[in-house]
Coordinates of C-alpha atoms in Angstrom, one line a residue:
M1 CA 0.0 0.0 0.0
S2 CA 1.2 3.5 -0.9
L3 CA 1.2 6.4 1.6
Q4 CA 0.5 8.8 -1.3
D5 CA -2.1 11.4 -0.2
Q6 CA -2.7 9.5 3.1
S7 CA -3.1 11.5 6.3
V8 CA -0.4 10.5 8.8
V9 CA -0.5 11.8 12.3
I10 CA 2.7 11.3 14.4
I11 CA 2.5 12.0 18.1
G12 CA 6.1 12.6 19.2
G13 CA 7.0 13.5 15.6
T14 CA 9.2 16.5 16.4
S15 CA 12.4 14.7 17.1
G16 CA 14.2 11.3 17.1
I17 CA 12.3 8.3 15.7
G18 CA 9.1 10.3 15.2
L19 CA 10.8 13.0 13.1
S20 CA 12.5 10.3 11.0
V21 CA 9.2 8.6 10.4
A22 CA 7.7 11.9 9.4
R23 CA 10.4 12.6 6.9
L24 CA 10.1 9.1 5.4
A25 CA 6.3 9.3 5.2
Q26 CA 6.5 12.7 3.6
S27 CA 8.9 11.4 1.0
Q28 CA 6.3 8.7 0.1
G29 CA 3.7 11.4 -0.6
A30 CA 1.8 11.4 2.7
R31 CA 0.2 14.5 4.3
V32 CA 2.0 14.6 7.6
T33 CA 0.8 16.1 10.9
I34 CA 3.3 16.1 13.8
A35 CA 2.4 16.7 17.4
S36 CA 4.4 17.4 20.6
S37 CA 3.8 18.9 24.0
R38 CA 6.1 21.9 23.2
Q39 CA 5.4 24.5 20.6
S40 CA 9.1 25.3 20.2
S41 CA 9.7 21.6 19.2
V42 CA 6.8 21.7 16.7
D43 CA 8.2 24.9 15.1
T44 CA 11.7 23.5 14.8
A45 CA 10.5 20.2 13.3
L46 CA 8.2 22.0 10.8
S47 CA 11.2 24.1 9.6
L48 CA 13.0 20.9 8.8
L49 CA 10.0 19.2 7.1
G50 CA 9.2 22.1 5.0
T51 CA 6.1 22.8 2.9
G52 CA 3.2 20.5 3.3
A53 CA 3.6 19.4 6.9
A54 CA 1.4 20.5 9.7
G55 CA 2.0 20.6 13.4
R56 CA 0.4 21.4 16.7
T57 CA 0.9 21.0 20.4
V58 CA -1.0 18.3 22.3
D59 CA -1.3 17.0 25.8
V60 CA -1.5 13.2 25.4
L61 CA -3.2 12.8 28.8
D62 CA -5.9 15.4 27.9
I63 CA -8.7 13.8 25.8
A64 CA -10.0 17.1 24.7
S65 CA -6.5 18.1 23.4
L66 CA -6.2 14.9 21.5
R67 CA -9.7 15.1 20.0
D68 CA -8.9 18.6 18.7
L69 CA -5.8 17.3 17.1
F70 CA -7.7 14.6 15.2
V71 CA -10.5 16.9 14.2
D72 CA -8.0 19.2 12.6
A73 CA -6.2 16.4 10.9
G74 CA -9.4 15.1 9.2
P75 CA -9.9 11.4 8.4
V76 CA -6.7 9.7 9.7
D77 CA -5.2 6.9 7.7
Q78 CA -2.1 6.4 9.9
L79 CA -1.6 7.1 13.6
V80 CA 2.0 6.7 14.8
Y81 CA 2.9 7.1 18.5
T82 CA 6.5 7.7 19.4
A83 CA 6.1 10.1 22.3
G84 CA 8.3 9.6 25.3
E85 CA 10.4 11.6 27.8
P86 CA 14.2 11.0 27.9
L87 CA 15.1 7.7 29.5
S88 CA 17.5 7.1 32.4
M89 CA 18.3 4.0 34.3
M90 CA 16.5 3.5 37.6
T91 CA 17.5 0.6 39.9
V92 CA 15.0 -0.7 42.5
D93 CA 17.0 0.7 45.4
N94 CA 16.8 4.2 43.8
L95 CA 13.1 3.9 42.9
D96 CA 11.4 7.2 42.3
L97 CA 7.6 6.5 41.8
T98 CA 7.0 10.1 40.6
R99 CA 9.4 9.6 37.7
A100 CA 8.1 6.1 37.1
R101 CA 4.5 7.3 36.9
A102 CA 5.4 10.1 34.5
F103 CA 7.3 7.7 32.2
F104 CA 4.3 5.3 32.1
D105 CA 1.9 8.3 31.6
I106 CA 3.6 9.4 28.4
R107 CA 4.7 6.1 26.9
F108 CA 1.8 3.9 27.8
L109 CA -1.3 5.8 29.0
G110 CA -0.7 8.5 26.4
A111 CA -0.6 5.9 23.6
L112 CA -3.8 4.3 24.9
N113 CA -5.5 7.7 25.2
A114 CA -4.5 8.6 21.7
V115 CA -6.0 5.4 20.3
H116 CA -9.2 6.1 22.2
A117 CA -9.4 9.6 20.8
V118 CA -8.6 8.8 17.2
G119 CA -11.2 6.1 16.9
P120 CA -14.0 8.2 15.3
H121 CA -11.6 9.8 12.9
L122 CA -10.0 6.6 11.4
S123 CA -10.4 5.9 7.8
S124 CA -11.7 2.5 6.5
H125 CA -8.1 1.3 5.8
A126 CA -6.4 2.8 8.9
A127 CA -3.4 1.5 10.8
I128 CA -1.9 2.3 14.1
T129 CA 1.8 1.9 15.0
L130 CA 3.0 2.1 18.6
T131 CA 6.5 2.2 20.0
S132 CA 7.7 -0.6 22.3
G133 CA 11.4 -1.6 23.0
S134 CA 13.6 -4.7 22.9
A135 CA 14.1 -4.3 26.7
A136 CA 10.7 -6.0 27.1
S137 CA 12.3 -9.3 26.1
R138 CA 15.9 -8.7 27.3
P139 CA 16.3 -6.3 30.1
G140 CA 19.4 -5.5 32.0
A141 CA 20.2 -4.2 35.5
G142 CA 18.5 -0.8 35.9
W143 CA 16.0 -1.5 33.1
A144 CA 13.0 -2.5 35.3
L145 CA 11.1 0.7 34.3
G146 CA 12.0 0.7 30.6
A147 CA 11.4 -3.1 30.3
S148 CA 8.1 -2.9 32.0
V149 CA 6.6 -0.1 29.9
S150 CA 8.0 -1.7 26.7
G151 CA 6.2 -4.9 27.7
A152 CA 3.0 -3.0 28.4
V153 CA 3.1 -1.4 25.0
T154 CA 3.8 -4.7 23.3
S155 CA 0.8 -6.3 25.0
L156 CA -1.3 -3.2 24.3
A157 CA -0.6 -3.4 20.5
R158 CA -1.6 -7.1 20.4
A159 CA -4.7 -6.6 22.4
L160 CA -5.8 -3.6 20.3
A161 CA -5.1 -5.5 17.0
V162 CA -7.8 -7.9 18.2
E163 CA -10.2 -5.4 19.6
L164 CA -10.0 -2.8 16.7
A165 CA -9.9 -5.2 13.8
P166 CA -9.9 -4.7 10.8
V167 CA -7.9 -1.6 11.8
R168 CA -4.3 -2.9 11.9
V169 CA -2.3 -2.3 15.0
N170 CA 1.4 -3.0 15.3
A171 CA 4.4 -1.9 17.3
V172 CA 8.1 -1.4 16.6
A173 CA 10.6 -2.4 19.3
P174 CA 13.9 -0.6 18.9
G175 CA 17.0 -1.5 20.9
V176 CA 19.4 1.2 22.1
L177 CA 19.7 3.9 19.4
R178 CA 21.7 7.2 19.1
S179 CA 18.7 9.3 19.8
P180 CA 17.3 12.1 22.1
T181 CA 16.0 9.3 24.3
W182 CA 19.3 9.4 26.1
S183 CA 19.6 13.2 26.4
A184 CA 19.4 13.0 30.2
M185 CA 23.0 11.8 30.0
D186 CA 25.9 14.2 29.3
A187 CA 28.0 13.8 26.2
G188 CA 30.7 11.7 27.9
E189 CA 28.2 9.4 29.5
Q190 CA 26.4 8.9 26.2
A191 CA 29.7 8.0 24.4
D192 CA 30.6 5.5 27.1
F193 CA 27.1 4.0 27.1
Y194 CA 27.0 3.6 23.3
S195 CA 30.4 2.1 23.2
A196 CA 29.5 -0.4 25.9
V197 CA 26.3 -1.4 24.1
A198 CA 28.0 -1.6 20.7
D199 CA 30.4 -4.2 22.1
T200 CA 27.4 -6.5 22.9
L201 CA 25.6 -6.3 19.6
L202 CA 25.9 -8.7 16.6
V203 CA 26.2 -5.7 14.2
G204 CA 29.0 -4.1 16.4
R205 CA 27.5 -0.6 16.5
V206 CA 24.6 1.4 17.9
G207 CA 22.2 2.4 15.1
G208 CA 20.5 5.8 14.5
V209 CA 16.9 6.7 14.4
G210 CA 16.8 6.8 10.6
G211 CA 17.4 3.0 10.4
V212 CA 14.3 2.4 12.5
A213 CA 11.9 4.5 10.4
G214 CA 11.7 1.8 7.8
A215 CA 10.2 -0.6 10.3
F216 CA 7.5 1.9 11.0
L217 CA 6.9 2.3 7.2
H218 CA 6.5 -1.5 6.9
C219 CA 3.9 -1.5 9.6
M220 CA 2.1 1.4 7.9
T221 CA 2.1 0.0 4.4
Q222 CA 2.1 -3.8 4.7
T223 CA -1.7 -4.5 4.8
Y224 CA -1.3 -8.2 5.9
T225 CA 0.5 -7.3 9.1
S226 CA -1.4 -6.8 12.4
G227 CA -0.7 -7.6 16.0
T228 CA 3.0 -7.8 15.1
V229 CA 6.0 -6.4 17.0
I230 CA 9.0 -5.7 14.8
G231 CA 12.4 -5.7 16.6
V232 CA 15.1 -3.4 15.3
D233 CA 17.9 -3.9 17.8
G234 CA 21.2 -4.9 16.1
G235 CA 20.8 -8.5 17.2
A236 CA 20.5 -7.7 20.9
L237 CA 18.0 -10.5 21.6
L238 CA 20.4 -13.2 20.4
V239 CA 23.4 -12.3 22.6

């Protein structure tokens, strides 16, 4: 299926994976709408996407804000959810429930709320693509939070594929990427982290967000795919 002239709404589409997906969808002829919680992020992303893209701010925990987004976007052919705050490791002995709740709010409850809000606006051939993570299947020390929310999104995608059929619902599960996800670390910490992760991967390197966008495109255009989670992790699950 082609994305030509399709309406693609990407929540979290102003940076990282979301912006890469927006660029790829736009190159395929889609009408792209990006959404973020910050107007400055929307403005910056629109300057990069150029003519034809639209953008607005949205609060993913506010149903009225989401409904306004989808009303403005018109009939929605593709909903992509990549929103998430920067990730940092959290061990059980350093548990911060406030941070943990905020993380789940954006990455899981926000996704569920967006799917709830978009329902009346989905076209007859619509698809929804969520963002999970490889940590759901292979967590490490300090990954309890990231693994848990990834597992929750994986289960959500599969359950929604059954409940919303024939609307297709899938998820992409990236491994560690060079992305704004790790912006809570300083440059030195990031470099050490990426180096350590690269040494454990079959491909010997940490990928970038552009390499993951193709997996989202597959979920959006492959009309015989639903309830599937596509891992893009450099072989992390095999080592």
